[in-house]
Each structure stands twice: as structure tokens, then as C-alpha cells.
Short mmCIF file of C-alpha atoms and ligand atoms in Angstrom, two decimals:
data_model
loop_
_atom_site.label_atom_id
_atom_site.label_comp_id
_atom_site.label_asym_id
_atom_site.label_seq_id
_atom_site.Cartn_x
_atom_site.Cartn_y
_atom_site.Cartn_z
CA MET B 314 -10.84 81.57 -56.21
CA TYR B 315 -14.47 81.23 -57.33
CA SER B 316 -16.64 83.19 -54.87
CA PHE B 317 -18.62 81.65 -52.11
CA SER B 318 -20.28 82.72 -48.58
CA TYR B 319 -18.72 81.84 -45.48
CA LEU B 320 -20.67 80.72 -42.46
CA LYS B 321 -20.33 80.45 -38.89
CA PRO B 322 -22.58 78.24 -37.29
CA ALA B 323 -22.75 78.28 -33.50
CA SER B 324 -23.12 74.76 -33.14
CA ILE B 325 -22.20 71.27 -34.49
CA LYS B 326 -26.01 70.43 -35.43
CA GLU B 327 -26.32 73.78 -37.26
CA ALA B 328 -23.57 73.08 -38.88
CA SER B 329 -24.47 69.69 -40.10
CA ASN B 330 -27.92 70.96 -41.36
CA ILE B 331 -26.26 73.53 -43.65
CA LEU B 332 -23.84 70.80 -44.76
CA SER B 333 -26.52 68.23 -45.75
CA VAL B 334 -28.54 71.02 -47.75
CA SER B 335 -26.11 70.76 -50.80
CA ASP B 336 -23.04 68.77 -51.75
CA GLU B 337 -21.58 72.28 -52.80
CA ASN B 338 -21.40 73.05 -48.98
CA LYS B 339 -17.81 72.04 -47.44
CA VAL B 340 -16.77 72.40 -43.83
CA ILE B 341 -13.72 74.12 -43.24
CA SER B 342 -11.36 73.73 -40.15
CA GLY B 343 -7.69 75.54 -40.65
CA GLY B 344 -7.85 75.56 -44.34
CA MET B 345 -4.38 74.81 -44.83
CA THR B 346 -5.31 72.04 -47.31
CA LEU B 347 -8.60 73.85 -48.34
CA LEU B 348 -7.87 77.14 -49.30
CA PRO B 349 -4.97 76.40 -51.61
CA THR B 350 -7.08 73.83 -53.27
CA LEU B 351 -9.72 76.49 -53.56
CA LYS B 352 -7.05 79.08 -54.74
CA GLN B 353 -5.93 77.16 -57.53
CA ARG B 354 -9.71 76.47 -58.44
CA LEU B 355 -9.41 72.64 -57.96
CA ALA B 356 -12.36 72.88 -56.02
CA ARG B 357 -15.52 75.10 -55.89
CA VAL B 358 -18.11 75.68 -52.90
CA GLU B 359 -21.18 77.24 -52.30
CA ASN B 360 -20.75 77.84 -48.73
CA LEU B 361 -17.99 77.42 -46.56
CA ILE B 362 -18.87 76.25 -43.10
CA GLY B 363 -16.41 77.26 -40.54
CA LEU B 364 -16.35 75.33 -37.44
CA GLU B 365 -14.66 77.71 -35.12
CA ASN B 366 -17.77 78.71 -32.74
CA CYS B 367 -18.57 74.87 -32.31
CA GLY B 368 -16.41 74.39 -29.24
CA LEU B 369 -14.49 71.39 -30.70
CA ASP B 370 -11.02 72.39 -29.60
CA LYS B 371 -10.92 70.42 -26.26
CA ILE B 372 -8.24 68.07 -24.99
CA SER B 373 -9.37 65.81 -22.29
CA LEU B 374 -8.88 62.30 -20.69
CA GLN B 375 -12.18 60.49 -20.53
CA GLU B 376 -12.45 57.32 -18.62
CA GLY B 377 -8.37 57.26 -19.10
CA ILE B 378 -8.59 57.32 -23.05
CA LEU B 379 -7.12 60.73 -24.37
CA LYS B 380 -9.75 62.70 -26.45
CA ILE B 381 -8.79 65.46 -28.67
CA GLY B 382 -11.16 67.64 -30.05
CA ALA B 383 -11.71 68.19 -34.26
CA MET B 384 -10.47 71.78 -33.98
CA ALA B 385 -7.55 71.29 -32.00
CA THR B 386 -4.69 72.55 -34.04
CA HIS B 387 -1.30 70.92 -34.43
CA ASP B 388 0.40 73.59 -32.17
CA ASP B 389 -2.29 73.28 -29.56
CA VAL B 390 -1.71 69.36 -29.56
CA SER B 391 2.29 69.74 -29.49
CA ASN B 392 2.11 71.92 -26.54
CA SER B 393 -0.79 70.11 -24.59
CA LYS B 394 0.78 69.16 -20.92
CA LEU B 395 -1.77 66.72 -20.78
CA ILE B 396 -0.92 65.01 -24.17
CA LYS B 397 2.71 65.32 -23.38
CA SER B 398 2.43 63.58 -20.16
CA GLU B 399 -0.37 60.92 -21.32
CA ASN B 400 1.12 60.11 -24.61
CA PRO B 401 4.18 62.09 -25.67
CA ALA B 402 4.26 60.25 -28.87
CA ILE B 403 0.92 62.40 -30.24
CA ALA B 404 2.42 65.77 -29.32
CA GLU B 405 5.80 64.87 -31.06
CA LEU B 406 3.96 63.80 -34.42
CA ALA B 407 2.06 67.27 -34.22
CA SER B 408 5.28 68.99 -33.61
CA GLN B 409 7.00 67.79 -36.87
CA ILE B 410 4.13 68.80 -38.99
CA GLY B 411 4.81 71.30 -41.82
CA ASP B 412 6.15 74.44 -40.42
CA ARG B 413 5.24 76.77 -37.42
CA GLN B 414 2.33 78.31 -39.25
CA VAL B 415 0.79 75.58 -40.73
CA ARG B 416 0.70 74.19 -36.97
CA ASN B 417 -0.70 77.37 -35.98
CA ARG B 418 -3.83 77.04 -38.27
CA GLY B 419 -4.21 73.15 -39.12
CA THR B 420 -6.27 70.79 -36.94
CA ILE B 421 -6.09 67.16 -36.44
CA GLY B 422 -9.84 67.05 -37.61
CA GLY B 423 -9.14 68.51 -40.85
CA SER B 424 -6.14 66.19 -41.32
CA LEU B 425 -7.66 63.02 -40.94
CA ALA B 426 -10.92 64.00 -42.91
CA ASN B 427 -8.39 64.80 -45.75
CA ASN B 428 -6.25 61.39 -45.65
CA ASP B 429 -3.45 62.73 -47.59
CA PRO B 430 -1.37 59.60 -48.14
CA SER B 431 1.54 61.51 -47.03
CA ALA B 432 -0.09 62.89 -43.73
CA CYS B 433 1.29 62.15 -40.40
CA TYR B 434 -2.05 61.67 -38.07
CA PRO B 435 -3.52 59.01 -40.24
CA ALA B 436 -0.38 56.68 -38.86
CA ALA B 437 -1.13 57.71 -35.32
CA LEU B 438 -4.79 57.10 -35.16
CA LEU B 439 -4.02 53.52 -36.77
CA ALA B 440 -1.23 52.56 -34.61
CA LEU B 441 -3.00 53.52 -31.49
CA ALA B 442 -6.47 51.95 -32.72
CA GLY B 443 -7.83 55.24 -32.06
CA LYS B 444 -11.64 56.15 -32.89
CA VAL B 445 -12.84 59.15 -34.69
CA HIS B 446 -16.12 60.09 -33.29
CA THR B 447 -18.51 62.56 -35.64
CA ASN B 448 -21.60 63.96 -35.33
CA LYS B 449 -23.46 60.85 -36.48
CA ARG B 450 -21.15 57.73 -35.00
CA ASP B 451 -18.17 56.42 -34.10
CA ILE B 452 -15.69 55.13 -36.37
CA LYS B 453 -12.84 52.84 -35.77
CA ALA B 454 -9.42 53.60 -37.19
CA GLU B 455 -9.58 50.35 -39.42
CA ASP B 456 -12.80 51.46 -41.14
CA PHE B 457 -11.94 54.83 -41.29
CA PHE B 458 -9.34 55.42 -44.19
CA VAL B 459 -10.62 53.99 -47.42
CA ASP B 460 -8.53 54.87 -50.34
CA LEU B 461 -6.26 58.07 -51.12
CA PHE B 462 -7.75 61.28 -49.67
CA GLU B 463 -11.05 59.14 -49.19
CA THR B 464 -12.54 58.13 -45.81
CA ALA B 465 -15.85 56.78 -44.34
CA LEU B 466 -17.32 59.85 -43.80
CA GLU B 467 -20.69 60.36 -45.40
CA GLU B 468 -21.43 63.93 -47.41
CA ASP B 469 -22.50 65.54 -44.20
CA GLU B 470 -20.72 64.18 -41.45
CA ILE B 471 -18.48 66.02 -39.64
CA ILE B 472 -15.59 64.85 -37.09
CA THR B 473 -16.15 66.40 -33.81
CA SER B 474 -13.20 64.44 -31.86
CA VAL B 475 -10.57 61.79 -31.60
CA SER B 476 -9.76 59.15 -28.87
CA LEU B 477 -6.71 57.76 -28.72
CA PRO B 478 -5.77 54.78 -26.34
CA LYS B 479 -2.71 54.98 -24.57
CA PRO B 480 -0.04 52.65 -25.42
CA GLU B 481 2.82 51.27 -23.10
CA LYS B 482 5.34 52.78 -25.23
CA ALA B 483 5.01 54.70 -28.57
CA ALA B 484 6.78 56.81 -30.99
CA TYR B 485 6.70 58.44 -34.46
CA GLU B 486 9.40 58.95 -36.95
CA LYS B 487 9.29 60.13 -40.12
CA PHE B 488 11.93 61.20 -43.14
CA PRO B 489 10.44 64.56 -44.18
CA ASN B 490 9.96 65.58 -47.88
CA PRO B 491 12.89 68.36 -47.95
CA ALA B 492 10.59 70.74 -49.55
CA SER B 493 7.01 70.28 -48.36
CA ARG B 494 7.54 68.41 -45.02
CA TYR B 495 4.96 66.05 -45.48
CA ALA B 496 6.37 62.32 -44.64
CA LEU B 497 8.45 60.83 -47.62
CA VAL B 498 7.90 57.81 -44.88
CA GLY B 499 6.51 58.06 -41.35
CA VAL B 500 6.00 55.18 -38.95
CA PHE B 501 4.46 55.06 -36.03
CA VAL B 502 5.17 52.41 -33.55
CA ALA B 503 2.93 51.41 -30.59
CA LYS B 504 3.25 48.55 -28.33
CA PHE B 505 0.25 47.51 -26.26
CA ASP B 506 0.00 44.74 -23.31
CA SER B 507 -0.84 41.96 -25.82
CA GLU B 508 -0.46 43.66 -29.45
CA ILE B 509 2.18 45.68 -31.15
CA ARG B 510 0.70 47.92 -33.86
CA VAL B 511 3.25 49.41 -36.80
CA SER B 512 1.73 51.78 -39.20
CA VAL B 513 3.07 53.39 -42.25
CA THR B 514 1.98 56.58 -43.88
CA GLY B 515 3.48 58.23 -46.85
CA ALA B 516 4.63 54.85 -48.71
CA GLY B 517 1.19 53.29 -49.79
CA GLU B 518 -0.32 53.35 -52.89
CA GLU B 519 -3.75 53.26 -51.41
CA GLY B 520 -2.62 55.42 -48.12
CA VAL B 521 -2.00 54.51 -44.54
CA PHE B 522 -1.57 51.05 -43.83
CA ARG B 523 -0.36 48.71 -40.70
CA CYS B 524 3.23 46.55 -41.82
CA LEU B 525 2.92 43.05 -40.50
CA GLU B 526 5.84 41.98 -40.90
CA ILE B 527 7.33 44.53 -38.52
CA GLU B 528 4.62 43.76 -36.14
CA LYS B 529 5.33 40.25 -35.95
CA ALA B 530 8.96 40.75 -35.65
CA LEU B 531 8.45 43.01 -32.50
CA LEU B 532 6.15 40.95 -30.79
CA ALA B 533 8.78 38.53 -30.91
CA GLU B 534 10.65 40.74 -29.18
CA PHE B 535 10.51 44.45 -28.95
CA SER B 536 14.09 45.20 -29.43
CA ILE B 537 16.17 46.75 -32.58
CA GLU B 538 17.71 43.14 -33.08
CA SER B 539 14.31 41.86 -34.22
CA LEU B 540 14.49 44.27 -37.07
CA SER B 541 18.08 43.64 -38.38
CA ASN B 542 17.20 41.13 -40.94
CA ILE B 543 13.76 42.09 -41.89
CA LEU B 544 12.95 43.31 -45.63
CA ILE B 545 10.23 44.98 -47.04
CA SER B 546 8.79 44.45 -50.39
CA ALA B 547 8.18 47.31 -52.69
CA GLU B 548 5.00 46.03 -54.07
CA GLY B 549 2.23 48.59 -53.55
CA LEU B 550 4.11 51.34 -52.22
CA ILE B 551 4.53 54.59 -54.01
CA ASN B 552 6.99 55.39 -56.63
CA ASP B 553 7.11 58.84 -57.68
CA ILE B 554 9.80 61.89 -58.61
CA HIS B 555 10.34 62.20 -54.72
CA ALA B 556 11.67 58.46 -54.05
CA GLU B 557 11.06 55.08 -55.87
CA ALA B 558 9.34 52.43 -54.20
CA ASP B 559 12.49 50.36 -53.30
CA TYR B 560 13.71 53.49 -51.26
CA ARG B 561 10.39 53.94 -49.77
CA ALA B 562 10.68 50.25 -48.36
CA HIS B 563 14.12 50.74 -47.27
CA LEU B 564 12.97 53.75 -45.19
CA ILE B 565 10.13 51.74 -43.60
CA VAL B 566 12.28 49.38 -41.81
CA GLU B 567 14.87 52.49 -41.05
CA MET B 568 11.83 54.35 -39.68
CA SER B 569 10.90 51.62 -37.71
CA LYS B 570 13.84 51.43 -36.21
CA ARG B 571 14.17 54.94 -35.08
CA ALA B 572 10.41 55.17 -34.14
CA LEU B 573 11.24 51.77 -31.84
CA ILE B 574 14.34 53.15 -30.30
CA LYS B 575 12.54 56.43 -29.43
CA SER B 576 9.94 54.40 -27.67
CA LEU B 577 12.15 52.72 -25.59
CA THR B 578 13.76 56.03 -24.29
CA ARG B 579 11.06 56.63 -22.13
CA MET K 1137 -20.48 90.50 -48.69
CA LYS K 1138 -19.72 91.20 -44.94
CA GLN K 1139 -18.56 93.69 -42.77
CA VAL K 1140 -15.45 93.30 -40.70
CA THR K 1141 -13.86 94.90 -37.75
CA LEU K 1142 -10.45 94.17 -37.11
CA THR K 1143 -7.45 95.89 -35.85
CA VAL K 1144 -4.33 96.26 -37.48
CA ASN K 1145 -1.10 97.60 -36.27
CA ALA K 1146 -3.16 99.36 -33.26
CA THR K 1147 -5.70 100.96 -36.03
CA LYS K 1148 -9.16 99.86 -35.99
CA HIS K 1149 -10.84 99.22 -39.51
CA LYS K 1150 -14.24 98.44 -40.70
CA HIS K 1151 -14.93 97.13 -44.09
CA ASN K 1152 -17.25 95.40 -46.31
CA ILE K 1153 -15.63 92.80 -48.08
CA SER K 1154 -16.66 89.71 -50.34
CA ASP K 1155 -16.34 86.30 -48.31
CA HIS K 1156 -13.60 84.82 -50.30
CA MET K 1157 -11.09 87.73 -49.93
CA LEU K 1158 -7.88 86.14 -48.78
CA LEU K 1159 -6.77 88.13 -45.81
CA VAL K 1160 -3.31 88.92 -47.67
CA ASP K 1161 -5.39 90.52 -50.20
CA PHE K 1162 -7.39 92.33 -47.96
CA ILE K 1163 -3.91 94.02 -45.97
CA ARG K 1164 -2.26 94.90 -49.26
CA GLU K 1165 -5.23 96.37 -51.39
CA ARG K 1166 -7.52 97.48 -49.10
CA LEU K 1167 -5.00 98.80 -46.45
CA LYS K 1168 -2.28 99.50 -48.72
CA LEU K 1169 -0.03 97.96 -46.67
CA THR K 1170 2.19 96.22 -48.90
CA GLY K 1171 4.95 95.29 -46.89
CA THR K 1172 3.21 91.62 -46.79
CA HIS K 1173 4.31 89.73 -49.83
CA ILE K 1174 2.91 86.67 -51.79
CA GLY K 1175 5.58 84.49 -53.20
CA CYS K 1176 3.71 81.27 -54.01
CA ASP K 1177 0.18 79.88 -54.52
CA THR K 1178 0.79 76.67 -52.22
CA SER K 1179 1.06 78.14 -48.97
CA GLN K 1180 5.13 76.95 -48.86
CA CYS K 1181 6.99 80.19 -49.09
CA GLY K 1182 6.12 82.45 -46.07
CA ALA K 1183 6.38 85.69 -47.59
CA CYS K 1184 3.12 86.18 -46.66
CA VAL K 1185 3.47 85.78 -42.68
CA ILE K 1186 1.84 88.12 -40.02
CA HIS K 1187 0.64 87.94 -36.51
CA VAL K 1188 -3.17 87.57 -35.81
CA ASN K 1189 -3.73 87.53 -32.09
CA GLY K 1190 -0.14 87.28 -31.25
CA LYS K 1191 0.87 84.14 -33.57
CA SER K 1192 2.22 83.82 -36.77
CA ILE K 1193 0.03 82.63 -39.68
CA LYS K 1194 0.28 82.76 -43.54
CA SER K 1195 -2.14 85.06 -44.44
CA CYS K 1196 -2.50 83.94 -47.94
CA THR K 1197 -4.10 80.87 -46.55
CA MET K 1198 -6.70 82.58 -44.32
CA LEU K 1199 -9.94 84.67 -45.40
CA ALA K 1200 -9.97 87.94 -43.89
CA VAL K 1201 -13.89 87.14 -42.94
CA GLN K 1202 -11.87 84.63 -40.65
CA ALA K 1203 -9.94 87.56 -39.11
CA ASP K 1204 -13.17 89.53 -38.21
CA GLY K 1205 -12.56 91.02 -34.74
CA CYS K 1206 -8.69 90.10 -34.29
CA ASP K 1207 -5.78 91.81 -33.76
CA ILE K 1208 -3.39 91.82 -36.44
CA THR K 1209 0.52 92.78 -36.79
CA THR K 1210 2.12 92.99 -40.10
CA ILE K 1211 5.85 94.36 -40.82
CA GLU K 1212 4.39 97.97 -40.91
CA GLY K 1213 3.46 97.75 -37.29
CA LEU K 1214 7.08 96.70 -35.96
CA ALA K 1215 9.01 99.71 -36.21
CA ASP K 1216 8.29 103.00 -33.55
CA GLY K 1217 8.68 105.88 -35.85
CA ASP K 1218 12.35 105.78 -37.02
CA VAL K 1219 13.53 103.53 -34.45
CA LEU K 1220 13.43 100.20 -35.87
CA HIS K 1221 12.10 96.77 -33.86
CA PRO K 1222 15.45 94.81 -32.80
CA MET K 1223 14.62 92.37 -35.18
CA GLN K 1224 14.53 94.87 -37.96
CA GLN K 1225 17.53 96.23 -36.78
CA ALA K 1226 19.54 92.79 -36.53
CA PHE K 1227 18.52 91.98 -40.28
CA HIS K 1228 20.27 95.74 -41.10
CA GLU K 1229 23.30 95.06 -39.42
CA ASN K 1230 24.09 91.25 -40.10
CA HIS K 1231 23.47 91.65 -43.62
CA GLY K 1232 20.25 89.23 -43.13
CA LEU K 1233 18.63 90.07 -47.03
CA GLN K 1234 19.27 90.52 -50.09
CA CYS K 1235 16.76 91.45 -52.32
CA GLY K 1236 14.27 91.69 -49.57
CA PHE K 1237 11.33 89.85 -50.69
CA CYS K 1238 11.46 86.98 -48.31
CA THR K 1239 12.35 89.62 -45.17
CA PRO K 1240 8.93 90.96 -43.93
CA GLY K 1241 7.81 87.16 -43.65
CA MET K 1242 11.03 86.15 -41.94
CA ILE K 1243 10.93 88.84 -39.49
CA MET K 1244 7.39 88.17 -38.55
CA SER K 1245 8.18 84.28 -38.23
CA ALA K 1246 11.40 85.27 -36.53
CA ILE K 1247 9.80 87.38 -33.57
CA GLU K 1248 7.46 84.55 -32.61
CA LEU K 1249 10.21 82.13 -32.80
CA ILE K 1250 12.57 83.98 -30.16
CA ASP K 1251 9.78 84.53 -27.75
CA GLY K 1252 11.30 84.07 -24.61
CA LYS K 1253 14.48 81.74 -25.93
CA PRO K 1254 17.16 84.23 -25.57
CA ASP K 1255 19.55 81.01 -26.00
CA ILE K 1256 17.97 79.81 -28.82
CA THR K 1257 20.62 77.29 -30.96
CA GLU K 1258 21.48 77.67 -34.73
CA ARG K 1259 19.83 74.47 -34.88
CA GLU K 1260 16.56 75.75 -33.80
CA ILE K 1261 16.39 79.04 -35.68
CA ARG K 1262 16.93 76.91 -38.94
CA HIS K 1263 14.39 74.36 -38.01
CA GLY K 1264 11.92 77.22 -36.97
CA LEU K 1265 12.27 78.67 -40.41
CA GLU K 1266 10.98 75.82 -42.13
CA GLY K 1267 7.94 77.99 -43.46
CA ASN K 1268 9.99 80.62 -45.04
CA LEU K 1269 11.79 80.52 -47.96
CA CYS K 1270 14.59 82.48 -49.23
CA ARG K 1271 16.06 82.44 -53.04
CA CYS K 1272 18.95 85.13 -52.30
CA THR K 1273 20.76 84.89 -49.22
CA GLY K 1274 21.40 81.10 -48.28
CA TYR K 1275 20.07 81.64 -45.10
CA GLN K 1276 23.39 82.50 -43.11
CA ASN K 1277 23.15 85.93 -42.51
CA ILE K 1278 19.36 85.48 -41.65
CA VAL K 1279 19.95 82.97 -39.01
CA LYS K 1280 23.08 85.03 -37.72
CA SER K 1281 20.61 88.30 -37.53
CA ILE K 1282 17.88 86.14 -35.80
CA GLN K 1283 20.48 85.03 -33.18
CA GLU K 1284 21.64 88.48 -32.47
CA ALA K 1285 17.92 89.66 -32.25
CA ALA K 1286 17.34 86.77 -29.53
CA LYS K 1287 19.59 88.07 -27.19
CA PHE K 1288 18.20 91.41 -27.05
CA ASP K 1289 15.49 91.68 -24.25
CA TYR K 1290 12.61 94.16 -26.03
CA ARG K 1291 9.85 93.55 -23.39
C1 FAD L 2000 3.26 73.90 -46.40
C2 FAD L 2000 2.48 73.03 -45.41
C3 FAD L 2000 3.06 71.60 -45.06
C4 FAD L 2000 2.38 70.84 -44.61
N1 FAD L 2000 2.75 69.83 -44.16
C5 FAD L 2000 2.28 68.91 -43.49
C6 FAD L 2000 2.96 67.71 -42.74
O1 FAD L 2000 4.25 67.37 -42.76
N2 FAD L 2000 2.18 66.51 -42.04
C7 FAD L 2000 0.86 66.41 -42.41
O2 FAD L 2000 0.08 65.47 -41.67
N3 FAD L 2000 0.27 67.56 -42.92
C8 FAD L 2000 0.99 68.16 -43.32
N4 FAD L 2000 0.29 69.73 -44.13
C9 FAD L 2000 -0.98 69.70 -43.72
C10 FAD L 2000 -1.67 70.20 -42.60
O3 FAD L 2000 -1.33 69.48 -41.49
C11 FAD L 2000 -3.06 70.44 -43.07
O4 FAD L 2000 -3.57 71.68 -41.71
C12 FAD L 2000 -4.14 69.28 -43.04
O5 FAD L 2000 -3.87 68.42 -43.62
C13 FAD L 2000 -6.00 69.80 -43.08
O6 FAD L 2000 -6.46 70.33 -41.76
P1 FAD L 2000 -6.93 71.79 -41.72
O7 FAD L 2000 -7.40 71.81 -40.52
O8 FAD L 2000 -5.92 72.79 -42.52
O9 FAD L 2000 -8.12 71.30 -42.75
P2 FAD L 2000 -8.96 71.81 -44.27
O10 FAD L 2000 -7.85 72.55 -45.16
O11 FAD L 2000 -9.89 73.08 -43.22
O12 FAD L 2000 -9.96 71.04 -44.61
C14 FAD L 2000 -9.29 69.90 -45.24
C15 FAD L 2000 -10.48 69.11 -45.94
O13 FAD L 2000 -11.15 68.25 -44.68
C16 FAD L 2000 -12.19 68.61 -44.42
N5 FAD L 2000 -12.59 68.87 -42.79
C17 FAD L 2000 -12.25 69.80 -42.27
N6 FAD L 2000 -12.54 69.65 -41.24
C18 FAD L 2000 -13.37 68.61 -40.87
C19 FAD L 2000 -14.27 67.99 -39.77
N7 FAD L 2000 -14.12 68.28 -38.72
N8 FAD L 2000 -14.94 66.89 -39.93
C20 FAD L 2000 -15.13 66.44 -41.74
N9 FAD L 2000 -14.24 67.10 -42.72
C21 FAD L 2000 -13.80 68.12 -42.44
C22 FAD L 2000 -12.46 69.79 -45.48
O14 FAD L 2000 -13.95 70.04 -46.04
C23 FAD L 2000 -11.63 69.70 -46.29
O15 FAD L 2000 -11.97 68.90 -47.38
C24 FAD L 2000 0.78 70.58 -44.67
C25 FAD L 2000 0.24 71.58 -45.40
C26 FAD L 2000 0.88 72.73 -45.60
C27 FAD L 2000 0.39 74.01 -46.43
S1 FES L 2001 2.12 83.39 -50.21
FE1 FES L 2001 3.61 81.76 -50.30
S2 FES L 2001 3.00 81.00 -48.31
FE2 FES L 2001 1.56 82.62 -48.48
S1 FES L 2002 16.32 88.10 -49.79
FE1 FES L 2002 15.49 87.57 -51.58
S2 FES L 2002 14.40 86.00 -51.26
FE2 FES L 2002 15.34 86.37 -49.46
#
């Protein structure tokens, strides 16, 4: 690891001031992605800005909408009574991320900012039509994810919290990569009053995306039969040593079915 | 450089360290507690698992400065003199290790895993060990050891 200074600002304002001074400064949340990158010298920073004293770990209900602080760990989210009762699919998603030690440190803000094409939270944000709140503005899920590991966040922008509307029914199912536990394919199905949103992670060459074919089929009827004859094209899907694009296309349907069944059991 | 104060296995330590020192390096090189191992570069193997404020974490993926003020337990802090911790005893009795490289991390993860769950199932144990890799045992006796230790009420 190259050397750097570690700073612990006491407010988000102070953190963003430090961040805006130089593009060699970077914020760190759980460090589960950033530290391995620094250890392998794939990145270099001058100052690491720890967000632990900025009070960003609150989980609350605001005007009926679940608001999760950027520093809430995957473990906090999976065990939160409020999330389990308001939006259990999110708690379940968090409980499936990585392993216990990753969940004890990794955060929702870090995961979304990183926008790994195989990460789990991006699927939830997109399917639930959530919003990312930063020190500068609110960003809609649709506008947030730009490309692999790329988001709409500006250099000196920090995620402070995330809002996730409550669906009528929802569930997330992933086929984990047996080695890394990341999603080989993960599907989040969400049913709202007049809309169905289905998002897919782990499969898209440009990262998380909405699967309109499956949404359309489920809008006609929210049942497993609607998916029995559906075929998804492998075009635009990731083809790598872990799985061929065709197989991922197949898994999208399979994970959608499983998520649908799970969503109907509650 | 920063000064950190932390409690490791009930002993308070005060050290000047570089900001980029990993917690695992601090534990091994400064405190000479070499029971905590390093098995990978990618935060995947779990050989480095310790407890920070009662939670299991990978000490290769945390900075020592981030542990300032924390209460830490490593594998060396489990036994009471010559009396092994029940989890260590269970690994001993059930042949839960071969080369032993993964064992400290396995034991630290396992202690958090069974906390308050005397009837933990084999499935739950296997799932709970996702973050710990073993290259020797095939996991069978590790799982057996943990199930055995879970039944033992040591609080
Ligand atoms: C072994 C292993 C298995 C994993 N398995 C999975 C899995 O199955 N599913 C999954 O989704 N993820 C998985 N992860 C990733 C894990 O969830 C990470 O915790 C997460 O991707 C990053 O969160 P973090 O809090 O650790 O962020 P950090 O590593 O601290 O930061 C990541 C990036 O985001 C930036 N950043 C952090 N916080 C903010 C903020 N508030 N505002 C703006 N930018 C910010 C940082 O500057 C950095 O560039 C795994 C990781 C490991 C090591
Ligand atoms: S050394 Fe492998 S996870 Fe820490
Ligand atoms: S006993 Fe050798 S790695 Fe587990």
C-alpha cells in the first residue's frame, strides 16, 4: 500500500471540504472494496476520509418512506426491525451479501457508490425506484447508475442516505458466484400499485438494468405462469469465465421466478 | 503518523503508527501476536478474523487507525491460562484442523456465529463459514467441532 493520511471529519460538510481540495482524496466507508484496491496498489490516495463520525448510520421512516443512512452496514440493514417489517426484501438482500465479516463492515453507501456490476444493492435501488441523497442533491435511481463502476456522483459528492419506497410485494434472489459470493445473476422483483419493476444485477455489460420483458409479462398477470414461456436474449449480457451469456440469460428467468414465488409468500 | 490507544485481549496498548498500517500488521508486527494469520490479498480467506468491539471482522481489511479506542480480541485472548476456550477445546477433540493455518480465523468466526444459538444446524454453520476458507480439512470436522461447542453454555 502507498502511504496516505487518514482523516476523521466530524461532519459531512467538513468531509466534503476536504474531498473538494484534491482528486487524490477519497472517502472510505466499510473499506471492503477500497482497502483491497489500495493494498494491491490499483489505486493511490493522499488522504482517506473516514465517514464514521459524520452520523450517517441512521435508519428511519420518513413520511412513510424508508430512509437508510449511507454508513448503515449490511449487518445493520439485515437485522433492522424497521426494515424487516417495512420492506423485508431489503433485509434479506443485505443478509446475502458476501460473508458475515464483509457484512459487519461493508455499507450501503459504499456499495452504491462503487456500482460493481455484480453488487446486490443496485438491483434494490433500481427496482424500488429509490433515491440517493448526497451532500448536494437527490439523485433518482434511473439517473444514478452510469456504467460499470461509474455513477452520477461528482468528484466531491458524498452519499448521505438512500430512500426506498415501499412496494406491495417484493423479493430478491441471487445465484451467488460460489467463490466470491457476488451475484452471478441477481434479480429484484417489486410490485407497486400500478407498476412492476424488475431489475437485474450481475449480468449486464453496462451494469444493473431493468428487464422490460419480464416486467411486461408480470404486469399482465403477477404469477409464475406468466414467466413459463419467456426467453431472454443473451445480447448485452456478460460472458466470462464464471458464466456464458446464454447461461446468464437463463438465470435471469430462473431468479425472476424464484423472486416472484418468494414475494408471493408474504 | 498517529497515536492510537486500543485494548487487545484485555491489555491496553498505546502506539505511534503510520496511517496506512493494516490492523493485522499492527497485531502481528507490533504486538507480536502472530496467531492472527494472513492468507490472501483479496479479503476472502478469513485467516485474519478477530473481534473488534465484539464483532468478527477481517483484520486485513481494516486500518489500525480505524481501531483507535476499540476493544479487540484475538485468538491469543481466548484461553484462560492452560484452560482452552470451549471452541478451541471442541476443535481439539473433534480433529477440527490439519495444518492449522485457517484455524484461528475459523474459531473467531465460529464464536460469533454460535452466540446465543445452542441448536444451530449444520446448514447454518456451513452458511456462516462463507468467509473462512480451509484448504485441508474438507470442513467436515470443523462443522462438527462448532456444533459441539454450540451446545456448551460458556457464558
Ligand atoms: C469477500 C467479499 C465478498 C463480497 N460479496 C458481495 C456480494 O455478494 N454482494 C455485494 O453487493 N457486495 C459484495 N461485496 C462488496 C461489499 O458489499 C462492499 O462492502 C461494498 O461494495 C463497498 O462498501 P464499503 O462500505 O466497504 O465501501 P468502501 O470500500 O469504503 O468504498 C467503496 C468506494 O465507494 C466510495 N464511497 C464509499 N462511501 C461513499 C459515500 N458515502 N459517498 C460516496 N462515495 C463513497 C469510496 O471512495 C470507494 O471508491 C463483497 C466484498 C468482499 C470483500
Ligand atoms: S487475510 Fe484473507 S481475508 Fe484477511
Ligand atoms: S487446516 Fe489447513 S487450511 Fe484449514
